[in-house]
Short mmCIF file of C-alpha atoms in Angstrom, two decimals:
data_model
loop_
_atom_site.label_atom_id
_atom_site.label_comp_id
_atom_site.label_asym_id
_atom_site.label_seq_id
_atom_site.Cartn_x
_atom_site.Cartn_y
_atom_site.Cartn_z
CA UNK J 1 -43.94 191.86 238.56
CA UNK J 2 -41.64 189.24 240.25
CA UNK J 3 -41.46 189.00 244.02
CA UNK J 4 -38.50 191.04 245.27
CA UNK J 5 -38.34 189.18 248.66
CA UNK J 6 -39.41 185.61 247.82
CA UNK J 7 -39.80 182.93 250.55
CA UNK J 8 -36.94 180.61 251.11
CA UNK J 9 -36.63 177.56 253.33
CA UNK J 10 -33.99 175.47 255.21
CA UNK J 11 -34.22 171.96 256.50
CA UNK J 12 -33.12 171.05 260.07
CA UNK J 13 -32.74 167.38 260.99
CA UNK J 14 -34.02 166.63 264.29
CA UNK J 15 -34.35 163.18 266.31
CA UNK J 16 -37.99 163.07 264.94
CA UNK J 17 -37.33 163.99 261.31
CA UNK J 18 -36.79 166.99 259.27
CA UNK J 19 -38.28 170.35 260.17
CA UNK J 20 -38.42 173.24 257.77
CA UNK J 21 -37.74 176.83 258.44
CA UNK J 22 -39.48 179.29 256.17
CA UNK J 23 -39.14 183.05 255.80
CA UNK J 24 -37.83 185.77 253.54
CA UNK J 25 -34.83 188.24 254.09
CA UNK J 26 -36.96 190.22 256.61
CA UNK J 27 -37.69 187.31 258.90
CA UNK J 28 -38.84 183.81 259.80
CA UNK J 29 -42.64 183.24 259.05
CA UNK J 30 -42.95 179.48 259.80
CA UNK J 31 -41.26 176.60 261.33
CA UNK J 32 -42.89 173.22 260.41
CA UNK J 33 -42.72 170.06 262.22
CA UNK J 34 -41.78 166.74 260.52
CA UNK J 35 -45.24 165.75 259.97
CA UNK J 36 -46.18 168.91 258.18
CA UNK J 37 -42.83 169.91 256.55
CA UNK J 38 -43.01 168.44 253.09
CA UNK J 39 -45.36 171.00 251.74
CA UNK J 40 -43.22 174.03 252.81
CA UNK J 41 -39.94 173.24 251.18
CA UNK J 42 -39.47 176.11 248.78
CA UNK J 43 -36.16 175.08 247.16
CA UNK J 44 -34.32 178.22 247.55
CA UNK J 45 -32.64 179.60 250.71
CA UNK J 46 -31.35 182.92 252.21
CA UNK J 47 -29.11 184.09 255.06
CA UNK J 48 -32.14 184.52 257.51
CA UNK J 49 -33.44 180.95 257.17
CA UNK J 50 -29.95 179.42 257.09
CA UNK J 51 -29.15 181.38 260.47
CA UNK J 52 -32.45 180.16 261.86
CA UNK J 53 -31.45 176.56 260.88
CA UNK J 54 -27.99 177.11 262.49
CA UNK J 55 -29.53 178.33 265.72
CA UNK J 56 -32.27 175.51 265.79
CA UNK J 57 -29.39 172.82 265.49
CA UNK J 58 -27.51 174.54 268.38
CA UNK J 59 -30.74 174.42 270.50
CA UNK J 60 -31.42 170.71 269.88
CA UNK J 61 -27.83 170.09 270.61
CA UNK J 62 -28.25 171.83 274.10
CA UNK J 63 -25.90 174.56 273.35
CA UNK J 64 -28.22 177.41 272.70
CA UNK J 65 -30.93 178.65 275.00
CA UNK J 66 -32.30 181.65 273.22
CA UNK J 67 -32.81 182.72 269.59
CA UNK J 68 -31.73 185.96 267.99
CA UNK J 69 -33.63 186.01 264.82
CA UNK J 70 -35.94 188.42 262.89
CA UNK J 71 -39.61 187.10 263.09
CA UNK J 72 -42.52 187.61 260.92
CA UNK J 73 -45.39 185.70 262.29
CA UNK J 74 -48.79 186.56 260.86
CA UNK J 75 -51.83 186.66 262.98
CA UNK J 76 -54.32 188.83 264.79
CA UNK J 77 -53.51 191.48 267.13
CA UNK J 78 -54.45 189.23 270.06
CA UNK J 79 -52.35 186.35 268.61
CA UNK J 80 -49.37 188.62 268.10
CA UNK J 81 -49.62 189.77 271.84
CA UNK J 82 -49.72 186.19 272.98
CA UNK J 83 -46.87 185.20 270.95
CA UNK J 84 -44.75 188.24 271.91
CA UNK J 85 -45.49 187.55 275.75
CA UNK J 86 -44.57 183.69 275.13
CA UNK J 87 -41.09 184.84 273.86
CA UNK J 88 -40.47 186.30 277.42
CA UNK J 89 -40.76 183.04 279.01
CA UNK J 90 -37.18 182.15 279.97
CA UNK J 91 -35.41 178.93 278.93
CA UNK J 92 -36.17 176.13 281.34
CA UNK J 93 -39.18 177.82 282.77
CA UNK J 94 -42.74 177.45 282.44
CA UNK J 95 -45.90 179.25 282.68
CA UNK J 96 -49.70 178.44 282.65
CA UNK J 97 -52.25 179.64 280.17
CA UNK J 98 -53.76 181.75 282.95
CA UNK J 99 -50.38 183.34 283.82
CA UNK J 100 -50.00 184.18 280.21
CA UNK J 101 -53.42 185.53 279.83
CA UNK J 102 -52.65 187.74 282.86
CA UNK J 103 -49.44 188.81 281.38
CA UNK J 104 -51.00 190.38 278.40
CA UNK J 105 -53.92 192.03 280.43
CA UNK J 106 -56.56 189.64 279.56
CA UNK J 107 -56.87 187.35 282.79
CA UNK J 108 -60.01 185.77 281.60
CA UNK J 109 -58.81 184.79 278.07
CA UNK J 110 -57.22 181.38 279.05
CA UNK J 111 -58.73 179.44 276.38
CA UNK J 112 -58.20 182.14 273.71
CA UNK J 113 -54.50 182.10 274.75
CA UNK J 114 -54.46 178.27 274.30
CA UNK J 115 -56.02 178.79 270.70
CA UNK J 116 -53.46 181.47 269.93
CA UNK J 117 -50.68 179.22 270.85
CA UNK J 118 -52.10 176.42 268.83
CA UNK J 119 -51.84 178.74 265.73
CA UNK J 120 -48.10 179.65 266.66
CA UNK J 121 -46.46 179.42 263.26
CA UNK J 122 -42.94 179.72 264.80
CA UNK J 123 -42.92 176.98 267.43
CA UNK J 124 -39.71 176.57 269.47
CA UNK J 125 -38.42 179.98 268.50
CA UNK J 126 -41.80 181.33 270.04
CA UNK J 127 -41.73 178.85 272.80
CA UNK J 128 -45.25 177.66 273.20
CA UNK J 129 -44.15 174.39 274.70
CA UNK J 130 -43.33 176.27 277.74
CA UNK J 131 -46.96 177.03 278.29
CA UNK J 132 -48.88 174.46 280.51
CA UNK J 133 -52.44 174.02 281.60
CA UNK J 134 -52.83 174.42 285.46
CA UNK J 135 -53.86 170.78 285.56
CA UNK J 136 -50.91 169.44 283.49
CA UNK J 137 -49.30 169.82 280.17
CA UNK J 138 -51.88 171.16 277.96
CA UNK J 139 -51.54 170.73 274.15
CA UNK J 140 -48.76 171.42 271.56
CA UNK J 141 -49.01 171.46 267.81
CA UNK J 142 -45.92 169.14 267.59
CA UNK J 143 -47.57 166.70 269.86
CA UNK J 144 -47.33 166.22 273.71
CA UNK J 145 -44.38 163.76 273.30
CA UNK J 146 -42.32 166.39 271.51
CA UNK J 147 -43.44 168.93 274.17
CA UNK J 148 -42.13 166.63 276.86
CA UNK J 149 -38.83 166.17 275.04
CA UNK J 150 -38.55 170.00 274.58
CA UNK J 151 -39.13 170.56 278.32
CA UNK J 152 -36.75 167.97 279.22
CA UNK J 153 -34.04 169.21 277.10
CA UNK J 154 -34.52 172.74 278.77
CA UNK J 155 -34.70 171.45 282.28
CA UNK J 156 -31.74 169.19 282.00
CA UNK J 157 -29.64 171.03 279.35
CA UNK J 158 -29.10 167.95 277.48
CA UNK J 159 -28.89 166.97 273.78
CA UNK J 160 -32.45 166.64 272.71
CA UNK J 161 -31.55 163.35 270.94
CA UNK J 162 -31.52 161.87 274.55
CA UNK J 163 -35.16 162.96 275.11
CA UNK J 164 -37.47 160.16 274.11
CA UNK J 165 -40.68 160.90 272.23
CA UNK J 166 -42.47 158.11 274.16
#
């Protein structure tokens, strides 16, 4: 029986290479960074992934500070709780792993929060780059240089093409 809601993808050009948005008509399930995007190009598209691509382009251009997209991240109950709480971090602001752990009612789960963020399938839209270690930047699946560039974009409200990855 054919899949009645197949995956679709759209490519978004960024200063670092092409990112790929993947999802079906019910929501976005993945955003892949340039170093991992090749394997996720599906070859078909739909309105949901096209809208996600449009919103991401506006974000990178410095003209969008939030996303209004249906999301379908797959994860454990804990991961979903972390990702949901992460979406509440306002544009241009940051939070520590400890703060986020407390926000979900698990104040001693800082490392588990970090691991959940490392598995975030929809980065940028679920803004895990806004979560920092209490001693510094912490990690980011797109790399620390990209995390710095995204934070600079949000703190300065500038076109991300002006944010260096070095």
